[in-house]
Tab-separated table of C-alpha atoms and ligand atoms in Angstrom:
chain	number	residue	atom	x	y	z
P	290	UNK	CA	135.794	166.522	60.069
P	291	UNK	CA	135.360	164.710	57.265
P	292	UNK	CA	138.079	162.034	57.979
P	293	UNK	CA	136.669	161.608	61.504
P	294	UNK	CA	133.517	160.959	59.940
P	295	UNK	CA	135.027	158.684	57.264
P	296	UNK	CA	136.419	156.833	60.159
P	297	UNK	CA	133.935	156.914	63.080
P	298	UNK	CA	130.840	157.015	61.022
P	299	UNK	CA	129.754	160.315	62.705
P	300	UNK	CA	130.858	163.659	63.868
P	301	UNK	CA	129.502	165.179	67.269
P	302	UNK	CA	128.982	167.866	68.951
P	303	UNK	CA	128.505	170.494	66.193
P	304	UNK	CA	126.691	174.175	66.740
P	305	UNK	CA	123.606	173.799	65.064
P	306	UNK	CA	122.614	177.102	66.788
P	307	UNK	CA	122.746	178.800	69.995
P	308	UNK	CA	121.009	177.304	73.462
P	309	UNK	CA	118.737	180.165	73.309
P	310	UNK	CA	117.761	179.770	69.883
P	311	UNK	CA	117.063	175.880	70.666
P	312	UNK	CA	115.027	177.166	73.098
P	313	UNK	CA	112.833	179.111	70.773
P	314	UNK	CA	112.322	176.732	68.348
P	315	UNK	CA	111.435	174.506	71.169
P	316	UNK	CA	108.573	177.063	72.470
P	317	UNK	CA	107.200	177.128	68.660
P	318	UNK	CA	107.196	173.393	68.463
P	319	UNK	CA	105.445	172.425	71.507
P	320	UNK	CA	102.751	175.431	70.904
P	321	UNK	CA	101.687	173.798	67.898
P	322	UNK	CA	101.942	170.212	69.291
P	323	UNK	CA	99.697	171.405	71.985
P	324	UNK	CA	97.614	173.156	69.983
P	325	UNK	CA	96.940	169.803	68.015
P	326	UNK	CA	97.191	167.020	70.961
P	327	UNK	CA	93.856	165.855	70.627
P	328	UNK	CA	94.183	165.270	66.860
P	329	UNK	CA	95.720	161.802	66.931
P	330	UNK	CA	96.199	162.935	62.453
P	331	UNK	CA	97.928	165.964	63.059
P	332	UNK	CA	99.738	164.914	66.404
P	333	UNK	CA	101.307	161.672	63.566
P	334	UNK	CA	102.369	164.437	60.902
P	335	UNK	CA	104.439	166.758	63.483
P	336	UNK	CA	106.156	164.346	64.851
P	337	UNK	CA	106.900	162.700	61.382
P	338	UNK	CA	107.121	164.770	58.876
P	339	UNK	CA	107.577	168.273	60.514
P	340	UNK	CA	109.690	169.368	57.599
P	341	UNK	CA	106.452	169.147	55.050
P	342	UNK	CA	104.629	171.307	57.073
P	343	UNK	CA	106.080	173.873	59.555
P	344	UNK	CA	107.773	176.138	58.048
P	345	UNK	CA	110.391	177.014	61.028
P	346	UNK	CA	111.755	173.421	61.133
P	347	UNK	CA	112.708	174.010	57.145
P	348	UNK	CA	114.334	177.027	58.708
P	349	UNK	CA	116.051	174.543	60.833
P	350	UNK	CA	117.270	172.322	57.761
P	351	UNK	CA	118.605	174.838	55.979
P	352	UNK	CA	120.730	176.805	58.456
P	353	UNK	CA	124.282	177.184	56.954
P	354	UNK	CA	125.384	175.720	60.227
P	355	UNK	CA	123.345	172.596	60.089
P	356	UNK	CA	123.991	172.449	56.062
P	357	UNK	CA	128.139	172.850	55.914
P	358	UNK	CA	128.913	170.226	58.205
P	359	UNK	CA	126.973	168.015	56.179
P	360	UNK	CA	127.689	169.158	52.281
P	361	UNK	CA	131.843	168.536	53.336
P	362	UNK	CA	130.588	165.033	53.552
P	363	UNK	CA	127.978	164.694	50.718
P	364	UNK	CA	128.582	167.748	48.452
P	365	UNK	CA	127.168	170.700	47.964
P	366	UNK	CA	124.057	169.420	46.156
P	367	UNK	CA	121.362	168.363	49.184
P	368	UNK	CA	118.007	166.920	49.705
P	369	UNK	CA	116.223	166.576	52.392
P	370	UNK	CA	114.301	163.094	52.086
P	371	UNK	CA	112.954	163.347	55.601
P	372	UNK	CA	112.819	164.400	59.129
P	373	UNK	CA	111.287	163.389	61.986
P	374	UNK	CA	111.326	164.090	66.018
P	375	UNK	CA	112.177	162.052	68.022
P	376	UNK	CA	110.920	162.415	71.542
P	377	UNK	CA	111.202	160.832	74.939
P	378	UNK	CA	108.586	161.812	77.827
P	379	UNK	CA	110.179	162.432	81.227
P	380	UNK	CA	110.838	158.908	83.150
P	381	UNK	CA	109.203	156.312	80.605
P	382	UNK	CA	110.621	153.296	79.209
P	383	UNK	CA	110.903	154.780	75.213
P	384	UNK	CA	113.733	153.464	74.001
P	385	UNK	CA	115.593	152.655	70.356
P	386	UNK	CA	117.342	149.350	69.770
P	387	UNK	CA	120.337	149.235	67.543
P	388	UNK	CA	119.998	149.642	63.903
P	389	UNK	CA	120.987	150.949	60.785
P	390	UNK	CA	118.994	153.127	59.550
P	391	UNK	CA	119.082	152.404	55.596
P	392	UNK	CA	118.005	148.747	56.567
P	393	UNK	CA	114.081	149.036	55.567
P	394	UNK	CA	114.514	152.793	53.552
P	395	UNK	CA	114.713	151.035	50.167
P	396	UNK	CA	117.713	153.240	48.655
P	397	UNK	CA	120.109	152.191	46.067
P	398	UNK	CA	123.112	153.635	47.697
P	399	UNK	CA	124.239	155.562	51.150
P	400	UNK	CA	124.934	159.002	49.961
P	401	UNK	CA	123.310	160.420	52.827
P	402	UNK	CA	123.855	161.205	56.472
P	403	UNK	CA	121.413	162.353	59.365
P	404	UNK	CA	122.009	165.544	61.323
P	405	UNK	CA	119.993	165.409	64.844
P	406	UNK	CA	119.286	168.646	66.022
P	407	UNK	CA	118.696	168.559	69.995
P	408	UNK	CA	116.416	170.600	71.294
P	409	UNK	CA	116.438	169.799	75.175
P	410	UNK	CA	119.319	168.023	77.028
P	411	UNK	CA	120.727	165.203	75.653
P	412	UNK	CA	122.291	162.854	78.340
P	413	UNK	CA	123.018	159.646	79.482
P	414	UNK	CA	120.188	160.093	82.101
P	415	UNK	CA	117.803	161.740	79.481
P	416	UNK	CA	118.583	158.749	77.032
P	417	UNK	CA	120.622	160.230	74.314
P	418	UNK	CA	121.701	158.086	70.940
P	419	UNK	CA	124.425	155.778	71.365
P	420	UNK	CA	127.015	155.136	68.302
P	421	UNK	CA	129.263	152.207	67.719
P	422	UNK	CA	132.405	153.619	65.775
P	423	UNK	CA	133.330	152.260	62.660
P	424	UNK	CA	130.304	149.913	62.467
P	425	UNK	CA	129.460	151.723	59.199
P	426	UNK	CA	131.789	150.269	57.476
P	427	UNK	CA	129.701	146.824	57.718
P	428	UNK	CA	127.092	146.239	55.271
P	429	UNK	CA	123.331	146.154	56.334
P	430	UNK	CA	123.340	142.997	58.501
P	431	UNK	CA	120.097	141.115	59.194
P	432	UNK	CA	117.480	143.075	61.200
P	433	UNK	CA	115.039	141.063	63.294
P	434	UNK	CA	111.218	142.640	63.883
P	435	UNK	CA	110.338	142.796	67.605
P	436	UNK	CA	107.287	145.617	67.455
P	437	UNK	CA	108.344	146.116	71.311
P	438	UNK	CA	105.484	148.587	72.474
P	439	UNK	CA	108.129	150.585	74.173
P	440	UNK	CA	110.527	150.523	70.791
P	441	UNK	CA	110.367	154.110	68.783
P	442	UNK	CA	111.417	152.016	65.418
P	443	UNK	CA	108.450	151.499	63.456
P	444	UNK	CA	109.005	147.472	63.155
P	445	UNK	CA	110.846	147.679	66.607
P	446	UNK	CA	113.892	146.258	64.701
P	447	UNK	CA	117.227	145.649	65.954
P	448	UNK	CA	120.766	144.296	64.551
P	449	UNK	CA	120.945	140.076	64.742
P	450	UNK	CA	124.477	140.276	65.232
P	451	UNK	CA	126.272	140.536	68.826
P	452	UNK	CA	126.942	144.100	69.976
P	453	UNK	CA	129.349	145.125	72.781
P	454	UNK	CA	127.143	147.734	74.556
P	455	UNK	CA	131.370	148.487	76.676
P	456	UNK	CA	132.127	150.102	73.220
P	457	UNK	CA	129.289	152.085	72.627
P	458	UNK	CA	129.770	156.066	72.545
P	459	UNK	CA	127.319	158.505	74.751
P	460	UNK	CA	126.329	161.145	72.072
P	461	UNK	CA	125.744	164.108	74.725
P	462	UNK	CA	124.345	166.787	73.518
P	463	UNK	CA	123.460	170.421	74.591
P	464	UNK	CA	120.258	172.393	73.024
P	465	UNK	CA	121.260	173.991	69.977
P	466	UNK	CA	123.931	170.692	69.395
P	467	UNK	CA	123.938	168.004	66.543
P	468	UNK	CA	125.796	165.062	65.763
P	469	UNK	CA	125.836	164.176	62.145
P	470	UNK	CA	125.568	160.031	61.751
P	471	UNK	CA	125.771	157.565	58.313
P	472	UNK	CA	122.921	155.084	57.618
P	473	UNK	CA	124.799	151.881	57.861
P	474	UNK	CA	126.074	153.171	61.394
P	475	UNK	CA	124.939	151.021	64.256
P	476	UNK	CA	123.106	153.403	67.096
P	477	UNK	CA	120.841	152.713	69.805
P	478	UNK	CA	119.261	154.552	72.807
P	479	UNK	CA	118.189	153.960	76.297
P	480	UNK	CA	114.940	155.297	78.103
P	481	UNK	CA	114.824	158.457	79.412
P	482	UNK	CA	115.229	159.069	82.960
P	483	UNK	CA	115.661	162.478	83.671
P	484	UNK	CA	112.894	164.704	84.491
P	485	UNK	CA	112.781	166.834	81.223
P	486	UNK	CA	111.449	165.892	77.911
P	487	UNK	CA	114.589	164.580	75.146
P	488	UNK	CA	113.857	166.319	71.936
P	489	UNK	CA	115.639	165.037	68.843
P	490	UNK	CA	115.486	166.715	65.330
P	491	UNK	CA	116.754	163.781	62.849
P	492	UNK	CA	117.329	165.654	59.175
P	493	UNK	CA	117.931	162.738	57.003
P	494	UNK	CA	119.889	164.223	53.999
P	495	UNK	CA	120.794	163.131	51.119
P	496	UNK	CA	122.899	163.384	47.831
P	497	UNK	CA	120.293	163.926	44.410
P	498	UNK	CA	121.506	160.719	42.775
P	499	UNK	CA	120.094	158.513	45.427
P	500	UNK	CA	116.727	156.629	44.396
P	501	UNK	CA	114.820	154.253	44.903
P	502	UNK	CA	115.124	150.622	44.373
P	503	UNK	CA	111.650	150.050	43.784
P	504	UNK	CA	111.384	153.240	41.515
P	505	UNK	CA	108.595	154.981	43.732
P	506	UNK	CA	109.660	158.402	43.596
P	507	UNK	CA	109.419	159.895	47.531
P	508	UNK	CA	108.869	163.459	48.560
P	509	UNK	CA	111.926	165.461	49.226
P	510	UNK	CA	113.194	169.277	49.909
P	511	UNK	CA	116.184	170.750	47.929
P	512	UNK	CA	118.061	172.537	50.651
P	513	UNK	CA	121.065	173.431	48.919
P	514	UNK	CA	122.507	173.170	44.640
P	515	UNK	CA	120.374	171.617	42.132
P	516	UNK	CA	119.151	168.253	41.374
P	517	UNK	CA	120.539	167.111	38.023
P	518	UNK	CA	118.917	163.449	38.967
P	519	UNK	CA	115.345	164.261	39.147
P	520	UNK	CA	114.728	160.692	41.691
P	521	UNK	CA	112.571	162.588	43.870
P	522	UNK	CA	109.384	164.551	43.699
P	523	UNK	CA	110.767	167.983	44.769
P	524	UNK	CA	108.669	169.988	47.295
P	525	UNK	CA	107.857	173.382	47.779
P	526	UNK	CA	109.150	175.050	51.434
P	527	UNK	CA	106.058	175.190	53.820
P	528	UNK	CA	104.435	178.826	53.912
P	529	UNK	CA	102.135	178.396	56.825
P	530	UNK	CA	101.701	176.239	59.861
P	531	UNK	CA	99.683	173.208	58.632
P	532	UNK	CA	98.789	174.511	55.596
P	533	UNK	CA	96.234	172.358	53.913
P	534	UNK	CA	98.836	171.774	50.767
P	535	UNK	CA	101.255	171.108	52.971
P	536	UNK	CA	99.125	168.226	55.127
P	537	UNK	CA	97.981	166.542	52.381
P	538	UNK	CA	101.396	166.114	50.850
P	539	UNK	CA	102.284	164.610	54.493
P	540	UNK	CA	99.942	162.241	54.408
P	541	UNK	CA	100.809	161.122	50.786
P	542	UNK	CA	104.767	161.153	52.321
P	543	UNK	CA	103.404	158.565	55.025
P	544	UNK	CA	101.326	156.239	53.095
P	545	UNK	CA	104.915	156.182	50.774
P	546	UNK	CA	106.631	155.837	53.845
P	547	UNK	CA	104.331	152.555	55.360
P	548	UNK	CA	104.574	150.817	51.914
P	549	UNK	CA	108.586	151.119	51.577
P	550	UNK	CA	109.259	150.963	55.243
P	551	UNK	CA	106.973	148.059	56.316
P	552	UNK	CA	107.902	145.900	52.927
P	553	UNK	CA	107.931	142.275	53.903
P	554	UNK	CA	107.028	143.024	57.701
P	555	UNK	CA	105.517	140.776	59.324
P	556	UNK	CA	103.777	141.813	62.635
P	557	UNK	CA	102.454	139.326	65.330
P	558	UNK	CA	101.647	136.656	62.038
P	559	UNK	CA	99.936	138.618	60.198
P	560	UNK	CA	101.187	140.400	57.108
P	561	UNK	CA	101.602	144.407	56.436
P	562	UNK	CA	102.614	144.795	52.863
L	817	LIG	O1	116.558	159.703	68.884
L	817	LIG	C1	116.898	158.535	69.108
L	817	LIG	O2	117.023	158.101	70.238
L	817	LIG	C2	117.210	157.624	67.944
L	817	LIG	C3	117.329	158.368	66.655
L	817	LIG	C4	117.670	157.525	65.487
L	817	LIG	O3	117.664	156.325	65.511
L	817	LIG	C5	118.021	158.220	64.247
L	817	LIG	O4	117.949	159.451	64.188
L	817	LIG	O5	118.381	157.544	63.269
């Protein structure tokens, strides 16, 4: 696995857990996302930062079938930085151009991967990820900023180099599937045009000794070993649904995340950061 991944960039289709279980955590999700879809606040932190404060997606992230997979390529020592859903309504034009991820996360190095957990079908119809193989072994090439409405990426930013959409790769995957993908790999997807929702799970994890270059120490979880580095602000495991420790951390994780993320941005002339 770990050769194919040295090679590729990515491994896929893994058991993350069974279709039924998928379906469960599914059922929890969208209660509390219902529960909170008129808080525009709350509606922000579970879809970004679910891992701060629901404690059954840091069950998720620390499943022994989600976390071997990914310690034979980092080690057994794991953080989770991050993790965020990624979700596609039935029939509307959502869609992610290519990137690489580690282009605007500020990191000193790449020892990390993402796993993405699917939670509903995805498909070519539904508008699963689409991988380039090998294209991690490139550097980060240059990025341009589009904020397209219809873009997921927060600066709508794609690759400024040619790609060959005829060598792309259709990462399928059933609920209860992952792929596990590096941050300098080139991946895209289309809209979704199926007539269920597409419900991603990206776990960005990540070896202790990464940091970063700007020496802001960000949130993250320990999920498996120690940390011998002590680069990140270690959190505790959510206890409750939205607890108000929990929140509050969230939002501290997302005004980190706009300064790093948005550095240099410049949207429609005028200036983020
Ligand atoms: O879910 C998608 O379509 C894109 C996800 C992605 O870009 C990522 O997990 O890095």
């Amino acid at each position: 696995m770990r050769q194919s991944y040295e090679k590729d960039g990515y491994v896929f289709p893994l058991e993350a857990m069974t279709p039924h279980r998928a379906a469960e955590y599914r059922t929890m999700f969208e209660a509390v996302e219902a529960a909170h879809a008129d808080d525009a606040l709350m509606s922000t932190i579970l879809r970004g930062n679910p891992n701060i404060v629901l404690p059954f997606i840091d069950e998720i992230m620390r499943l022994a079938s989600v976390l071997e997979p990914v310690k034979a390529i980092l080690g057994d020592d794991l953080l989770v930085m991050s993790a965020n859903f990624f979700i596609k309504e039935p029939a509307t034009p959502a869609f992610v151009s290519w990137h690489q991820d580690l282009t605007y996360w500020g990191y000193d190095d790449a020892h990390e991967a993402t796993a993405w957990v699917a939670l509903s079908p995805s498909t070519t119809q539904s508008g699963c990820m689409r991988f380039m193989a090998g294209s991690h072994r490139c550097e980060i090439v240059e990025h341009r900023d589009t904020f397209d409405e219809s873009n997921m990426l927060s600066r709508g930013q794609v690759v400024a180099v040619e790609v060959d959409e005829a060598d792309a790769v259709d990462v399928t995957l059933a609920p209860g599937e992952m792929s596990v993908h590096h941050g300098r790999l080139f991946h895209s997807s289309n809209p979704n045009a199926s007539a269920d929702r597409r419900i991603g799970l990206a776990i960005r994890y990540a070896a202790p000794s990464m940091r970063q270059v700007s020496g802001v120490a960000t949130f993250a979880h320990l999920v498996a070993g120690e940390d011998r580095y002590g680069h990140f602000r270690l959190l505790q495991p959510p206890t409750d649904v939205l607890a108000r420790r929990d929140v509050a951390n969230a939002l501290e994780a997302i005004a980190l995340q706009e300064r790093i993320g948005y550095e240099g941005a410049v949207d429609r002339g005028k200036r983020i950061t």
